[in-house]
CSV table of C-alpha atoms in Angstrom, one decimal:
chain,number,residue,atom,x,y,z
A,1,UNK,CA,-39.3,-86.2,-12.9
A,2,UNK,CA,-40.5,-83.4,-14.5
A,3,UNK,CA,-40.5,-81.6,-18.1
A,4,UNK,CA,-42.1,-77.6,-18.9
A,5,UNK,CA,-45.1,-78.2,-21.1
A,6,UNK,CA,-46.1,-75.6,-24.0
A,7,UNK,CA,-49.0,-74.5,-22.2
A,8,UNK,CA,-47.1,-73.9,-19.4
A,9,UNK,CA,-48.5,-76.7,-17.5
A,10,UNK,CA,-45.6,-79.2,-15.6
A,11,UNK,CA,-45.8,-82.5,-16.5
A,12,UNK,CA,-45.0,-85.6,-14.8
A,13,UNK,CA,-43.5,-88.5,-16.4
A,14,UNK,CA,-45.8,-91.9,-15.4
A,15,UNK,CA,-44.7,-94.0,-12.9
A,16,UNK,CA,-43.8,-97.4,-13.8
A,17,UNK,CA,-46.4,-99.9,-12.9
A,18,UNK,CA,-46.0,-102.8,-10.7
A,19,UNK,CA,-45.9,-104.9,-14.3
A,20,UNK,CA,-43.2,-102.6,-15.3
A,21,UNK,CA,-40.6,-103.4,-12.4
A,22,UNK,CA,-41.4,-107.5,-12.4
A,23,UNK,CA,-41.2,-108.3,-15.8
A,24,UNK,CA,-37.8,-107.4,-15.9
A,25,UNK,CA,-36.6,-108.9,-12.8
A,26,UNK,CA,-34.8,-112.4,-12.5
A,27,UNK,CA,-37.0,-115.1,-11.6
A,28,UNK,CA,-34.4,-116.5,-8.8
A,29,UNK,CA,-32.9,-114.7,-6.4
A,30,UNK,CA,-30.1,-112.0,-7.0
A,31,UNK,CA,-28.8,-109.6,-4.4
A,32,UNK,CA,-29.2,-106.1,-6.4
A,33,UNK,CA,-26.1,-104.5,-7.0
A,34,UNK,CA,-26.2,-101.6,-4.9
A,35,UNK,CA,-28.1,-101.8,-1.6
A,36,UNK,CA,-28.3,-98.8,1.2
A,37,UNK,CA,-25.3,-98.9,3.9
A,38,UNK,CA,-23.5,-101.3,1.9
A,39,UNK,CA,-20.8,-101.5,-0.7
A,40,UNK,CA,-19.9,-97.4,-2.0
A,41,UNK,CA,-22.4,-96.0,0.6
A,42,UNK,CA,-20.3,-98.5,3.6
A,43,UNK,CA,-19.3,-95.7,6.2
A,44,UNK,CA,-15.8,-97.8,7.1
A,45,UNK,CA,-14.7,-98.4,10.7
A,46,UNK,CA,-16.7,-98.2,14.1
A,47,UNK,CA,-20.1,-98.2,15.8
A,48,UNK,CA,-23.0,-96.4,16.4
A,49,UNK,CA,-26.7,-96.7,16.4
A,50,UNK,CA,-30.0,-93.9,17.2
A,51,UNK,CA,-31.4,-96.6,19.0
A,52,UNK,CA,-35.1,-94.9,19.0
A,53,UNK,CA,-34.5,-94.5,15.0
A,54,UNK,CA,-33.5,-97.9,14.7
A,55,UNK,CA,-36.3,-99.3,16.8
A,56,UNK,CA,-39.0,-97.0,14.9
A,57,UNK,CA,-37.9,-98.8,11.1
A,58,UNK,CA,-38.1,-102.3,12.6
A,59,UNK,CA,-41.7,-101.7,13.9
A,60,UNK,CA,-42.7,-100.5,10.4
A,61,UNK,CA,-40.4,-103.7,8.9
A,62,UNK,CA,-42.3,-106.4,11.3
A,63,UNK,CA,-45.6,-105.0,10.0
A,64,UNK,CA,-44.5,-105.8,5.9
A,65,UNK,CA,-45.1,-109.4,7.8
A,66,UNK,CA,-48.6,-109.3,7.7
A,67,UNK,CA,-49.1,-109.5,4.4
A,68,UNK,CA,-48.5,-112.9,5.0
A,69,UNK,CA,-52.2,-113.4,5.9
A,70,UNK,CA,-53.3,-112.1,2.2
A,71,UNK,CA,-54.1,-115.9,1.7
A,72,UNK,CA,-55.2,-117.2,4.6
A,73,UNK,CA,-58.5,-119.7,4.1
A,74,UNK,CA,-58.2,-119.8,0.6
A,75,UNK,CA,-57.3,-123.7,-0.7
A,76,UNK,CA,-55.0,-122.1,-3.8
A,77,UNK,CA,-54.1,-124.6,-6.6
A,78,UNK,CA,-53.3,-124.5,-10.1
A,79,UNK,CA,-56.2,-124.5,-12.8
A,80,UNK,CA,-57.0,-128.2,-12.4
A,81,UNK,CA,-55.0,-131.8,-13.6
A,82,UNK,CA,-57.2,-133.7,-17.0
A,83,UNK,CA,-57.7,-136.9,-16.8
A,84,UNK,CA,-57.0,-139.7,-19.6
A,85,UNK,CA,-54.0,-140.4,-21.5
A,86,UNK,CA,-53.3,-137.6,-23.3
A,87,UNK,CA,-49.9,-136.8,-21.2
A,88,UNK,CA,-48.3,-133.3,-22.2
A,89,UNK,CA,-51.3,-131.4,-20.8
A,90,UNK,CA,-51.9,-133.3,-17.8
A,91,UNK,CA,-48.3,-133.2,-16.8
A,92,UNK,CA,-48.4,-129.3,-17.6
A,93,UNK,CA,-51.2,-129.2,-15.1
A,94,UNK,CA,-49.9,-131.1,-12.9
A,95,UNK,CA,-46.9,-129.1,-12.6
A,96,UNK,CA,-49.0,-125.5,-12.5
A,97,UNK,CA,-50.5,-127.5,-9.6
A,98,UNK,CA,-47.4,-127.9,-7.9
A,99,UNK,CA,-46.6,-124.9,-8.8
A,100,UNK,CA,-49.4,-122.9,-7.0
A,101,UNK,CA,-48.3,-124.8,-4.0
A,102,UNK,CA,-44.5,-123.8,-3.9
A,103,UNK,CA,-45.1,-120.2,-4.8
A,104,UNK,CA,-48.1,-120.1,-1.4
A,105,UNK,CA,-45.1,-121.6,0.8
A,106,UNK,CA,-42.4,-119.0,-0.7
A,107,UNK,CA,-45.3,-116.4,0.0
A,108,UNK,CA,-45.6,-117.6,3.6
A,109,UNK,CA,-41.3,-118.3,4.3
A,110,UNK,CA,-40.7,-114.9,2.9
A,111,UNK,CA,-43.1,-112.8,5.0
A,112,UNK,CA,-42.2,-114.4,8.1
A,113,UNK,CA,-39.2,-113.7,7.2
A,114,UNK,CA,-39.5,-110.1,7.0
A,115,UNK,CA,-41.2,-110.2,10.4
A,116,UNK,CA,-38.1,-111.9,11.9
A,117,UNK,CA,-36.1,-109.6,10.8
A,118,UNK,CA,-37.5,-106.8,11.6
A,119,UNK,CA,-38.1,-108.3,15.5
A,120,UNK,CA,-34.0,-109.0,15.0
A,121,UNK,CA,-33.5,-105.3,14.2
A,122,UNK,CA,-36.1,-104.2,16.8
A,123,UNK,CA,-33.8,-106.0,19.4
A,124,UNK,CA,-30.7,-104.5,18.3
A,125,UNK,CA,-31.6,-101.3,19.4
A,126,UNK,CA,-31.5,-102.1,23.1
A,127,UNK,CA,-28.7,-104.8,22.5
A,128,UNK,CA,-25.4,-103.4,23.6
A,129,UNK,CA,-23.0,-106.3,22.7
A,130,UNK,CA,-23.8,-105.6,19.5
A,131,UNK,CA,-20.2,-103.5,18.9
A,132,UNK,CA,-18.4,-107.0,19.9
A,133,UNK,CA,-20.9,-109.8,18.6
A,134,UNK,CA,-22.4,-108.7,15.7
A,135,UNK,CA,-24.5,-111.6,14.7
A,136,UNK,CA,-28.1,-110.9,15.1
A,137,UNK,CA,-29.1,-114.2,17.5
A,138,UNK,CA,-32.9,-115.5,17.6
A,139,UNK,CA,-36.5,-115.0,18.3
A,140,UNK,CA,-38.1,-117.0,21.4
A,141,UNK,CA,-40.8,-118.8,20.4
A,142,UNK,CA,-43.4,-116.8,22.5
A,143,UNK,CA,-42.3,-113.2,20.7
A,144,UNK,CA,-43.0,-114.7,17.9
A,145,UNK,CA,-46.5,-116.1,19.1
A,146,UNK,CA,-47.2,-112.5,20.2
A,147,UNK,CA,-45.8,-110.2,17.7
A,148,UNK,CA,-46.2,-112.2,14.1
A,149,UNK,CA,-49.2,-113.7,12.3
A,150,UNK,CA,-47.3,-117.1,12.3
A,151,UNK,CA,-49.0,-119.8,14.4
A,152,UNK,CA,-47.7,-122.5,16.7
A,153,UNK,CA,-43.2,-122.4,17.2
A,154,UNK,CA,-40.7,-123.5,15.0
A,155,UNK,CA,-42.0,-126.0,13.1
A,156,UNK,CA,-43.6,-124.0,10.9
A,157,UNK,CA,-40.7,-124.2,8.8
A,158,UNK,CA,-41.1,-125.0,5.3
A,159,UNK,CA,-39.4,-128.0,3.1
A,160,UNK,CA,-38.6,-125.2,1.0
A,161,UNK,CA,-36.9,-122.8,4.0
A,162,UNK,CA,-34.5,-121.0,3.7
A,163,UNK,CA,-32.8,-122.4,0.5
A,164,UNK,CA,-34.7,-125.0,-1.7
A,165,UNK,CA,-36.3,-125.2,-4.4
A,166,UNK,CA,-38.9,-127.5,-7.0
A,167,UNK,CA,-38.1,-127.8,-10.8
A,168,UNK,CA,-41.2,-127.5,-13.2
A,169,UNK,CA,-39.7,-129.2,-15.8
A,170,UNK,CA,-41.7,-132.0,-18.3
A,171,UNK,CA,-40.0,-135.4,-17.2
A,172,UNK,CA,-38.4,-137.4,-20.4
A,173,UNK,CA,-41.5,-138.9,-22.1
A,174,UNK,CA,-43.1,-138.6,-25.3
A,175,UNK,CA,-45.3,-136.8,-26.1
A,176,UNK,CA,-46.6,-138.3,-29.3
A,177,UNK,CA,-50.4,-138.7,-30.0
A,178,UNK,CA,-50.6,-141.3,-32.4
A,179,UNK,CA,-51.3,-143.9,-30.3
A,180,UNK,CA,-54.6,-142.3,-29.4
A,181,UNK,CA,-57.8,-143.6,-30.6
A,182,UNK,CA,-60.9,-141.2,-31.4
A,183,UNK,CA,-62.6,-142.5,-28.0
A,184,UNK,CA,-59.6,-142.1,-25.9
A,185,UNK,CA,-59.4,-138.6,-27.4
A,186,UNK,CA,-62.6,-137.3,-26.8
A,187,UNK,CA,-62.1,-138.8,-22.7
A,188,UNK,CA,-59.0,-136.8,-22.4
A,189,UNK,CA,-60.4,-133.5,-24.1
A,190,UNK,CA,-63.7,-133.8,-21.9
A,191,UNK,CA,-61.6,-133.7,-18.3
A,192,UNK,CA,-59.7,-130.5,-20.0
A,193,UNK,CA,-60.3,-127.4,-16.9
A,194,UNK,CA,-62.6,-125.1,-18.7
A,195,UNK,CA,-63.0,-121.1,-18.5
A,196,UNK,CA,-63.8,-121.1,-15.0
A,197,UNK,CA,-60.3,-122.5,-14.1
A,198,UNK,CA,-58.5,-119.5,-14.4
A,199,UNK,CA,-60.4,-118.2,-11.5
A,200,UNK,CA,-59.4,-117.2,-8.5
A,201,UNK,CA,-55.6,-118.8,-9.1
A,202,UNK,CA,-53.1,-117.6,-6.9
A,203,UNK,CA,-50.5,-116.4,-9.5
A,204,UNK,CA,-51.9,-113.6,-10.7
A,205,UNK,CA,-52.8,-112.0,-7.1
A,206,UNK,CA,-49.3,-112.3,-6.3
A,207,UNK,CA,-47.1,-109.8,-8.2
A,208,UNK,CA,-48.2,-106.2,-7.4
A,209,UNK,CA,-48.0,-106.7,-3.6
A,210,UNK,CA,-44.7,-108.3,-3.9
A,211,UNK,CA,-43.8,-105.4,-6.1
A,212,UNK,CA,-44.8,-103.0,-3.0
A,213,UNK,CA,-43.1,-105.0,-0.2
A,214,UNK,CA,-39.5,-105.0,-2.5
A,215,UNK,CA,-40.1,-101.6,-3.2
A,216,UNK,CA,-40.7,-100.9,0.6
A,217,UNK,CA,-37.7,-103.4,2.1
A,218,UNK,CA,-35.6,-100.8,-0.2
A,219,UNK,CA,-36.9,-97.7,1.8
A,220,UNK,CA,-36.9,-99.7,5.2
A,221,UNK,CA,-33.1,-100.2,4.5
A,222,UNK,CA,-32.5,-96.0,3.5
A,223,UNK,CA,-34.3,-95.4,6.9
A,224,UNK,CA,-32.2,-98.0,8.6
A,225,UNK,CA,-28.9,-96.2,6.9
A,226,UNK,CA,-30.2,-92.5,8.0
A,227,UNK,CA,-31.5,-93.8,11.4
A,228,UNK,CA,-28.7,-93.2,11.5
A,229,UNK,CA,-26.9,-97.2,12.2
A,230,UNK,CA,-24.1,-98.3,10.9
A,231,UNK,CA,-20.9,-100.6,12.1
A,232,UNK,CA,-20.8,-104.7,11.5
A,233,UNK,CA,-24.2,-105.5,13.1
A,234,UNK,CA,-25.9,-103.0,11.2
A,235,UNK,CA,-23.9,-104.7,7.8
A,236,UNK,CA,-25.4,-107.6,8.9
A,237,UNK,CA,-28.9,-106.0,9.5
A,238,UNK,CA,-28.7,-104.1,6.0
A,239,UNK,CA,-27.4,-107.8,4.0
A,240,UNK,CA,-30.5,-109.5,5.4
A,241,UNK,CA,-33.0,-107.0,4.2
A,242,UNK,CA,-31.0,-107.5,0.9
A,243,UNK,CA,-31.1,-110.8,0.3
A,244,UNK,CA,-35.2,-110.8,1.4
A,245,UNK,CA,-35.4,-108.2,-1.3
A,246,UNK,CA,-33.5,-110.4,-4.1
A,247,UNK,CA,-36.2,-113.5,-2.7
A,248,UNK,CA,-39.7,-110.5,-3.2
A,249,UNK,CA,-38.5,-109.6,-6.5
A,250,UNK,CA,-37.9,-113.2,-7.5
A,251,UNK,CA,-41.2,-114.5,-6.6
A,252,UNK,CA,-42.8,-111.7,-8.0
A,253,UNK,CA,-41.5,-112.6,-11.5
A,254,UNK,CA,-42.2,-116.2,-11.1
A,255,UNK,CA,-45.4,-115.6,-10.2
A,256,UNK,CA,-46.5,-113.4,-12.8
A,257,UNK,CA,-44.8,-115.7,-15.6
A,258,UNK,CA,-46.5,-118.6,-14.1
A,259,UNK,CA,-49.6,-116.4,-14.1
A,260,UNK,CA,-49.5,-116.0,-18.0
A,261,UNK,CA,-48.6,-119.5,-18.4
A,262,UNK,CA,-51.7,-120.5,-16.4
A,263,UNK,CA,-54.1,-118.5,-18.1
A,264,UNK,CA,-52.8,-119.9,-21.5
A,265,UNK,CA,-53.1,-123.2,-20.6
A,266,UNK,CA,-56.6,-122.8,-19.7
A,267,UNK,CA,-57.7,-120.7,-22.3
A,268,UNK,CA,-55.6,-123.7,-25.0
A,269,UNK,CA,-58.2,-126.3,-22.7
A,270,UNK,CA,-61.0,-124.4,-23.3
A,271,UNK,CA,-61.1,-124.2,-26.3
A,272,UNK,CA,-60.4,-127.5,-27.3
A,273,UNK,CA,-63.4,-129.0,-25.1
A,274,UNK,CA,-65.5,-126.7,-27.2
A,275,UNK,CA,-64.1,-127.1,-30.6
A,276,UNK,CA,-63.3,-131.2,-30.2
A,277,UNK,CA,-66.8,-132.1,-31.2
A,278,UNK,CA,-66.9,-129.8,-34.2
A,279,UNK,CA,-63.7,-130.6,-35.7
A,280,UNK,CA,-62.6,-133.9,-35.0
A,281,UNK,CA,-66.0,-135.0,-35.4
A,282,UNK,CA,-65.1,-138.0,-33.2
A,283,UNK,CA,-68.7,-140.0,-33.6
A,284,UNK,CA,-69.4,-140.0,-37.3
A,285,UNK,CA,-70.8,-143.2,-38.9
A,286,UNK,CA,-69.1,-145.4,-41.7
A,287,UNK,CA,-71.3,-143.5,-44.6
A,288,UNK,CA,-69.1,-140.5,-43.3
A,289,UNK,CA,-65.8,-142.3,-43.5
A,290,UNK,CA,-66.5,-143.7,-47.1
A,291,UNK,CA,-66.9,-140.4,-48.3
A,292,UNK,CA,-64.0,-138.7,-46.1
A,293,UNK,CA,-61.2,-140.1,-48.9
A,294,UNK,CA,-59.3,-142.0,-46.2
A,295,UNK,CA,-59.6,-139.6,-43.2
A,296,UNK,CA,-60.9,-141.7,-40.2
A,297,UNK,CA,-62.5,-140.7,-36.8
A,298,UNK,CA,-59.1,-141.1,-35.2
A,299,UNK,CA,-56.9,-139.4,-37.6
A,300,UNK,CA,-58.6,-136.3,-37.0
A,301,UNK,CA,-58.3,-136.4,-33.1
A,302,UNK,CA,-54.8,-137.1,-33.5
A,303,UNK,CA,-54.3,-134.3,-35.5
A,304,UNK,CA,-56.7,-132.1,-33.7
A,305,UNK,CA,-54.7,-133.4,-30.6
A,306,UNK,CA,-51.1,-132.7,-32.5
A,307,UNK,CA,-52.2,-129.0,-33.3
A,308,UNK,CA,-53.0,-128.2,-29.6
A,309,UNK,CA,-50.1,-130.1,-28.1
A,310,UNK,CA,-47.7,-127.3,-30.1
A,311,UNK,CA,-49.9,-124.7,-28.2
A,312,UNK,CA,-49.6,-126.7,-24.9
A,313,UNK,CA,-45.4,-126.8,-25.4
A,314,UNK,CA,-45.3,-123.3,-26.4
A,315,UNK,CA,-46.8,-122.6,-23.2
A,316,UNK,CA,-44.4,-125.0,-21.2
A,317,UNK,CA,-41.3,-122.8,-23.1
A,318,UNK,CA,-42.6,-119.4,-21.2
A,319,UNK,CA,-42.7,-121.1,-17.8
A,320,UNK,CA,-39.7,-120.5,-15.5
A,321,UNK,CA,-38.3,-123.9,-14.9
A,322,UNK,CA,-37.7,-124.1,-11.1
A,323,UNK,CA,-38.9,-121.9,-8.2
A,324,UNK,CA,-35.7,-121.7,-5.4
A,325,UNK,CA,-36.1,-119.1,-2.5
A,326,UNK,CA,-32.7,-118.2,-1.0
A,327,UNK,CA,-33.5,-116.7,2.3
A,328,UNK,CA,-31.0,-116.0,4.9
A,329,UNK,CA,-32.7,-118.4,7.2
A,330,UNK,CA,-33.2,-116.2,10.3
A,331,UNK,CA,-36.1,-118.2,11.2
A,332,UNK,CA,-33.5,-121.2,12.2
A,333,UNK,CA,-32.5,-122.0,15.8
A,334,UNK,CA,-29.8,-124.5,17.0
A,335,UNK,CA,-32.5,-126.6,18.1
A,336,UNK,CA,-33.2,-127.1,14.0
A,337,UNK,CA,-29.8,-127.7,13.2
A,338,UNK,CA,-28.9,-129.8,16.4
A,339,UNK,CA,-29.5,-133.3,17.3
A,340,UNK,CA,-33.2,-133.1,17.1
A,341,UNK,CA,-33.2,-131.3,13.8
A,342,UNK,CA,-31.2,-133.7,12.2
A,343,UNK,CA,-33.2,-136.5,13.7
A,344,UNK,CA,-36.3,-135.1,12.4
A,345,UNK,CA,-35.6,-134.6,9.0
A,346,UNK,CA,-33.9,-138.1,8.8
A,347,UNK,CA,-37.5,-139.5,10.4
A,348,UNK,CA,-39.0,-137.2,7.4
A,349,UNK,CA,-36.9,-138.9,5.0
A,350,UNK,CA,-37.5,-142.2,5.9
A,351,UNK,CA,-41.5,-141.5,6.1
A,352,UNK,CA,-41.2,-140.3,2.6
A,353,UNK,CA,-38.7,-142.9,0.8
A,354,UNK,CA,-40.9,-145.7,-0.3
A,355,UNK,CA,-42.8,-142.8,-2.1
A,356,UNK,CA,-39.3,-140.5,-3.3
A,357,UNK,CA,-37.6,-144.2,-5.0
A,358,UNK,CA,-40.9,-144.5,-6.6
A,359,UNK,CA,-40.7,-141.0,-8.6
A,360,UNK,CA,-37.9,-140.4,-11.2
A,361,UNK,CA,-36.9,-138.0,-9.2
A,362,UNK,CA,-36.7,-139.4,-6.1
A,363,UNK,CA,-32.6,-139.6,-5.6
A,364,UNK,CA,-32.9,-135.7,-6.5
A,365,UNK,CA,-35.5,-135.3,-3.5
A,366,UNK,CA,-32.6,-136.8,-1.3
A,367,UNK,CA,-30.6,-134.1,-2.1
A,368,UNK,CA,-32.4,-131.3,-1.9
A,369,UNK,CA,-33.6,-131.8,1.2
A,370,UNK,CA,-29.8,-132.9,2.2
A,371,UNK,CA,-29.9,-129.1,0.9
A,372,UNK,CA,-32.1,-127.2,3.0
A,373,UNK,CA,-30.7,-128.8,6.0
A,374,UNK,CA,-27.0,-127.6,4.9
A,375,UNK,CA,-28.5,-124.1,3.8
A,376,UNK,CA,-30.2,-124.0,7.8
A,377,UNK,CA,-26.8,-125.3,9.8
A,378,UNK,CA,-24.9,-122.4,7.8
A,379,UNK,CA,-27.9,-119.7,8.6
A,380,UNK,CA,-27.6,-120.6,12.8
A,381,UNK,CA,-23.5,-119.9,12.1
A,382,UNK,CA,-24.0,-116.8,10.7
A,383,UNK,CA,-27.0,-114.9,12.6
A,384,UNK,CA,-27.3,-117.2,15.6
């Protein structure tokens, strides 16, 4: 947009930056309201597809995949789990920990994803049934070997794919300090992640391309619309690249809230392994004490402890409190919704029950992955 100047020279309003558009986007997936080919822009009845348009967008679609490889080789965790019993911390960094790990496999579903679909669309222009059946059917194995930075077949699918999801929420303990002695204190302040923890986490690196691959899903699907394609298959086509989008823009806002939630953490840690010393003064003698009026060694830690656990909450409050992709699940063949899917996840669950009846949240983890396998059976209905 433009506006005349005084001096006659044209000025351009600033774009927004890639910080503008996430921080005010959901952080679980929404369809957007209005989407290209859809909804007011829906051209009604009929058929018809510019098959060399059509198969031009998908080649630029299946190349948004590659983006997957952004991470490759890099062992991405969160800013490091303290040791010793001081629980609110460690249990914060023990969630940013599983955290980091989620938001790499969301990373990873989500750009295969996009490759998938745009080898779906790619099809569709030399598919002819397309008027009759409009679901978009599935990838072999060996195009996607060829044609998409995902190794190996199918069972690179995800715990999370297309539709679960991992809560980051503190589990129902207290998080008093008083218990603490000076010594126990000073253990549990010592094993805090310093500076360099911030480092090289995988949250902040995460946002601005997301911000550029929802931004370019958008103008992917206007291309698709003026190819031009429209009819049921190319509904279908244009609701896939929409709910992919809603899935960008969420992960984009969860990872740049968990990104400032991080580096808060770290820098709360880091300052207490550098102040502890000074002003809990954990190691004074008894000539100290006598003169102290009553304070102790271990009244100080606890309160030096107290003061920083408010900080460490206060950071827990800006975290989202669950990362959930909801991807259409194009990835999914019968094959993963068939006998031998089902018998796989049940070996899965069995392999894993001594350790999910052992976690408070074990009967949960039954579900949700009760879930996922739901959330794929209805995917291989609907595109399949």
């Amino acid at each position: 947009m433009r506006r005349p100047d005084p001096s006659g020279v044209v000025m351009r309003e600033p774009e927004p930056t890639a910080a503008d558009q996430w921080s005010t986007w959901p952080t679980e997936p929404e369809l957007p309201g209005c989407w290209p080919g859809l909804g007011d822009e829906h051209r009604g009845d009929g058929f018809h597809i510019d098959r060399k348009g059509v198969r031009s967008v998908a080649g630029q679609i299946v190349g948004l995949s590659f983006g997957m490889q952004r991470f490759d080789g890099v062992q991405d965790a969160g800013p490091g789990v303290p040791e010793g019993e001081w629980l609110l911390p460690y249990h914060l960094g023990l969630m940013l920990s599983s955290a980091a790990h989620a938001v790499d496999v969301f990373w990873r579903d989500l750009h295969a994803e996009v490759g998938v679909a745009g080898l779906l669309i790619e099809r569709a222009s030399s598919r002819y049934d397309l008027a009759d059946d409009p679901k978009l059917g599935d990838v072999p194995d060996s195009t996607l070997r060829e044609r998409l930075p995902i190794t190996g077949d199918r069972n690179h699918l995800s715990d999370l794919y297309p539709n679960g999801s991992i809560d980051l929420k503190l589990p129902g303990t207290s998080y008093d300090v008083g218990h603490l002695t000076a010594s126990q204190a000073q253990w549990s302040v010592s094993t805090l992640p310093g500076a360099a923890g911030a480092a090289g986490m995988i949250f902040g690196r995460m946002p601005e391309p997301l911000v550029d691959l929802a931004n370019l899903l958008l103008r992917r699907a206007q291309d698709l619309r003026d190819a031009p394609w429209y009819g049921a298959a190319a509904d279908r086509a244009q609701g896939v690249l929409r709910q992919i989008h809603a899935n960008a823009t969420a992960l984009a806002a969860v990872s740049g809230r968990l990104d400032a939630a991080a580096r808060s953490y770290v820098e709360i840690s880091d300052w207490c392994r550098k102040n502890f010393e000074r002003v809990a003064d954990p190691d004074r003698g008894v000539l100290h004490e006598t003169f102290d009026f009553g304070g102790t060694p271990d009244s100080r830690a606890r309160d030096f402890l107290a003061r920083a656990n408010s900080a460490y909450m206060e950071v827990y409050d800006s975290m989202p409190k669950r990362i959930a992709e909801d991807l259409p699940g194009l990835q999914v063949t019968d094959r993963d919704v068939g006998a031998e899917g089902r018998r796989f996840l049940e070996l899965r669950l069995r392999a894993e029950k001594s350790l999910a009846d052992n976690l408070a949240d074990g009967p949960q983890w039954w579900v949700d992955h009760e879930e996922v396998f739901e959330g794929r059976r209805q995917a291989e209905k609907e595109y399949g």
